mmCIF file of C-alpha atoms in Angstrom:
data_model
loop_
_atom_site.group_PDB
_atom_site.id
_atom_site.type_symbol
_atom_site.label_atom_id
_atom_site.label_comp_id
_atom_site.label_asym_id
_atom_site.label_seq_id
_atom_site.Cartn_x
_atom_site.Cartn_y
_atom_site.Cartn_z
ATOM 1 C CA MET U 25 118.388 81.910 94.186
ATOM 2 C CA GLY U 26 118.441 85.530 95.068
ATOM 3 C CA THR U 27 116.117 88.345 94.425
ATOM 4 C CA PRO U 28 116.400 90.401 91.263
ATOM 5 C CA GLN U 29 117.724 93.275 93.290
ATOM 6 C CA ALA U 30 120.537 91.081 94.738
ATOM 7 C CA ARG U 31 121.432 89.821 91.242
ATOM 8 C CA SER U 32 121.582 93.344 89.947
ATOM 9 C CA PHE U 33 123.748 94.356 92.884
ATOM 10 C CA THR U 34 126.071 91.370 92.244
ATOM 11 C CA ARG U 35 126.377 92.333 88.567
ATOM 12 C CA LEU U 36 127.180 95.889 89.583
ATOM 13 C CA LEU U 37 129.905 94.672 91.989
ATOM 14 C CA ILE U 38 131.389 92.359 89.359
ATOM 15 C CA GLY U 39 131.290 95.183 86.790
ATOM 16 C CA LEU U 40 133.007 97.559 89.218
ATOM 17 C CA GLN U 41 135.664 94.933 89.988
ATOM 18 C CA VAL U 42 136.308 94.411 86.254
ATOM 19 C CA LEU U 43 136.482 98.182 85.812
ATOM 20 C CA LEU U 44 138.917 98.433 88.751
ATOM 21 C CA VAL U 45 141.132 95.669 87.296
ATOM 22 C CA ALA U 46 141.055 97.363 83.872
ATOM 23 C CA ALA U 47 141.961 100.739 85.412
ATOM 24 C CA ILE U 48 144.822 99.200 87.389
ATOM 25 C CA ALA U 49 146.093 97.378 84.258
ATOM 26 C CA ALA U 50 145.858 100.574 82.189
ATOM 27 C CA ALA U 51 147.687 102.578 84.856
ATOM 28 C CA THR U 52 150.372 99.884 85.128
ATOM 29 C CA PHE U 53 150.919 99.715 81.369
ATOM 30 C CA SER U 54 150.936 103.510 81.142
ATOM 31 C CA ASN U 55 153.532 103.708 83.931
ATOM 32 C CA ILE U 56 155.671 101.019 82.300
ATOM 33 C CA TYR U 57 155.488 102.843 78.957
ATOM 34 C CA ARG U 58 156.499 106.176 80.547
ATOM 35 C CA GLN U 59 159.383 104.514 82.392
ATOM 36 C CA ARG U 60 160.487 102.862 79.152
ATOM 37 C CA GLU U 61 160.409 106.195 77.321
ATOM 38 C CA ALA U 62 162.341 107.888 80.139
ATOM 39 C CA THR U 63 164.929 105.098 80.138
ATOM 40 C CA LEU U 64 165.332 105.308 76.360
ATOM 41 C CA ALA U 65 165.718 109.091 76.556
ATOM 42 C CA GLN U 66 168.353 108.701 79.292
ATOM 43 C CA HIS U 67 170.231 106.078 77.258
ATOM 44 C CA LEU U 68 170.116 108.371 74.228
ATOM 45 C CA LEU U 69 171.620 111.209 76.270
ATOM 46 C CA GLU U 70 174.336 108.863 77.559
ATOM 47 C CA ALA U 71 175.074 107.633 74.025
ATOM 48 C CA GLU U 72 175.339 111.219 72.755
ATOM 49 C CA SER U 73 177.677 112.070 75.622
ATOM 50 C CA GLN U 74 179.840 109.026 74.956
ATOM 51 C CA ALA U 75 179.959 109.865 71.240
ATOM 52 C CA ARG U 76 181.120 113.405 72.077
ATOM 53 C CA ILE U 77 183.765 112.030 74.449
ATOM 54 C CA PHE U 78 184.948 109.547 71.802
ATOM 55 C CA GLU U 79 185.091 112.304 69.189
ATOM 56 C CA ASP U 80 187.072 114.513 71.560
ATOM 57 C CA GLN U 81 189.524 111.729 72.402
ATOM 58 C CA LEU U 82 189.970 110.851 68.727
ATOM 59 C CA THR U 83 190.520 114.510 67.863
ATOM 60 C CA GLN U 84 193.094 114.894 70.624
ATOM 61 C CA THR U 85 194.858 111.691 69.533
ATOM 62 C CA LEU U 86 194.988 112.841 65.908
ATOM 63 C CA ASN U 87 196.179 116.300 66.967
ATOM 64 C CA LEU U 88 198.962 114.721 69.034
ATOM 65 C CA ALA U 89 199.959 112.520 66.108
ATOM 66 C CA SER U 90 199.881 115.493 63.751
ATOM 67 C CA VAL U 91 202.052 117.662 66.003
ATOM 68 C CA THR U 92 204.511 114.801 66.513
ATOM 69 C CA LEU U 93 204.703 114.045 62.808
ATOM 70 C CA GLN U 94 205.166 117.698 61.896
ATOM 71 C CA GLY U 95 208.305 117.744 64.056
ATOM 72 C CA LEU U 96 209.837 114.642 62.433
ATOM 73 C CA PRO U 97 211.623 116.440 59.553
ATOM 74 C CA GLU U 98 213.610 118.432 62.109
ATOM 75 C CA VAL U 99 214.632 115.286 63.981
ATOM 76 C CA LEU U 100 215.387 112.912 61.092
ATOM 77 C CA ASP U 101 218.304 113.180 58.695
ATOM 78 C CA LEU U 102 217.680 110.884 55.732
ATOM 79 C CA SER U 103 220.241 112.421 53.404
ATOM 80 C CA GLN U 104 222.938 109.774 53.960
ATOM 81 C CA PRO U 105 222.529 105.980 54.130
ATOM 82 C CA ARG U 106 224.341 105.685 57.479
ATOM 83 C CA GLN U 107 221.946 108.249 58.980
ATOM 84 C CA ILE U 108 218.982 106.064 58.064
ATOM 85 C CA GLU U 109 219.846 103.513 60.768
ATOM 86 C CA GLN U 110 219.864 106.282 63.370
ATOM 87 C CA SER U 111 216.588 107.564 61.941
ATOM 88 C CA ASN U 112 215.076 104.081 62.316
ATOM 89 C CA LYS U 113 216.060 104.066 65.989
ATOM 90 C CA GLN U 114 214.711 107.586 66.466
ATOM 91 C CA LEU U 115 211.404 106.591 64.838
ATOM 92 C CA GLU U 116 211.246 103.532 67.092
ATOM 93 C CA ARG U 117 211.777 105.680 70.219
ATOM 94 C CA ILE U 118 209.067 108.108 69.130
ATOM 95 C CA GLN U 119 206.684 105.280 68.260
ATOM 96 C CA ARG U 120 207.137 103.663 71.696
ATOM 97 C CA ARG U 121 205.881 106.886 73.312
ATOM 98 C CA LEU U 122 202.864 107.040 71.012
ATOM 99 C CA LEU U 123 201.153 103.790 71.939
ATOM 100 C CA PHE U 124 198.261 104.381 69.551
ATOM 101 C CA LEU U 125 200.605 104.114 66.519
ATOM 102 C CA ARG U 126 201.760 100.744 65.267
ATOM 103 C CA SER U 127 204.760 102.137 63.427
ATOM 104 C CA LEU U 128 206.252 105.333 62.034
ATOM 105 C CA SER U 129 207.768 105.393 58.586
ATOM 106 C CA ALA U 130 209.364 107.978 56.319
ATOM 107 C CA ALA U 131 208.816 107.626 52.578
ATOM 108 C CA ASP U 132 210.446 109.240 49.592
ATOM 109 C CA ALA U 133 208.548 111.176 46.919
ATOM 110 C CA GLN U 134 207.585 107.950 45.118
ATOM 111 C CA GLY U 135 206.018 106.476 48.287
ATOM 112 C CA ARG U 136 208.809 103.957 48.992
ATOM 113 C CA ILE U 137 209.557 103.647 52.714
ATOM 114 C CA ILE U 138 213.200 104.514 53.419
ATOM 115 C CA ALA U 139 213.142 104.627 57.235
ATOM 116 C CA SER U 140 210.768 103.027 59.706
ATOM 117 C CA SER U 141 210.343 102.057 63.334
ATOM 118 C CA ASN U 142 209.543 98.589 61.956
ATOM 119 C CA VAL U 143 212.452 97.492 59.732
ATOM 120 C CA GLU U 144 210.150 95.078 57.856
ATOM 121 C CA ASN U 145 208.462 98.117 56.295
ATOM 122 C CA ILE U 146 211.649 99.451 54.688
ATOM 123 C CA GLY U 147 211.481 99.166 50.913
ATOM 124 C CA LYS U 148 207.711 98.742 50.765
ATOM 125 C CA ARG U 149 205.694 101.134 48.675
ATOM 126 C CA VAL U 150 202.663 102.952 50.066
ATOM 127 C CA SER U 151 200.114 104.551 47.777
ATOM 128 C CA SER U 152 198.545 107.658 49.271
ATOM 129 C CA ASP U 153 196.055 108.176 46.449
ATOM 130 C CA ASP U 154 193.044 107.267 48.605
ATOM 131 C CA PHE U 155 194.164 109.107 51.753
ATOM 132 C CA MET U 156 191.754 111.703 53.093
ATOM 133 C CA PRO U 157 191.713 114.663 52.850
ATOM 134 C CA GLN U 158 193.294 114.817 49.427
ATOM 135 C CA ALA U 159 196.519 116.773 49.031
ATOM 136 C CA GLU U 160 196.446 119.757 46.684
ATOM 137 C CA GLY U 161 198.627 119.381 43.596
ATOM 138 C CA LEU U 162 201.678 117.159 43.480
ATOM 139 C CA GLN U 163 203.270 118.424 46.682
ATOM 140 C CA ALA U 164 203.338 116.378 49.848
ATOM 141 C CA ALA U 165 200.544 117.221 52.253
ATOM 142 C CA ASN U 166 201.618 119.254 55.262
ATOM 143 C CA PHE U 167 198.723 117.923 57.332
ATOM 144 C CA LEU U 168 197.735 114.550 58.759
ATOM 145 C CA ARG U 169 195.924 112.317 56.276
ATOM 146 C CA ILE U 170 194.156 109.041 56.957
ATOM 147 C CA GLY U 171 193.783 106.133 54.546
ATOM 148 C CA GLN U 172 191.904 102.866 54.376
ATOM 149 C CA PRO U 173 193.126 100.110 56.709
ATOM 150 C CA TRP U 174 194.901 97.175 55.103
ATOM 151 C CA HIS U 175 195.847 93.676 56.202
ATOM 152 C CA GLY U 176 199.083 93.214 58.053
ATOM 153 C CA ARG U 177 200.708 94.625 61.100
ATOM 154 C CA ASP U 178 201.296 98.164 59.845
#
């Protein structure tokens, strides 16, 4: 075999090689961890940006709907039964321009739909008790309110 000095030198070389492999593995894992953290931080920034964009688009859509709906009383005349058919057509024309709405309906004080862009809705009753934000008192709300979704087309 070899001399004790050669064996000691061999052990030293093997130890240094193991140390080199361990250092390379530690550096690799450290680099992978830092890249993972940087990627997660970048994805978080992108998600925050997308959430802000979604919020802005939703706000703009709701503002457009609110402005459109606030102008409906000036356009619709629901005082006479023969005017209701014209109001249905007017609501249908408005609804076609607002692609994000499934239908537009006008209800009386009891919540019964008297005119709609979808004639199947006429006569149905809509409860606005759970709409948000809540209206003050017994008067109709003069702002856009949103309620829970329900099954069906509208």
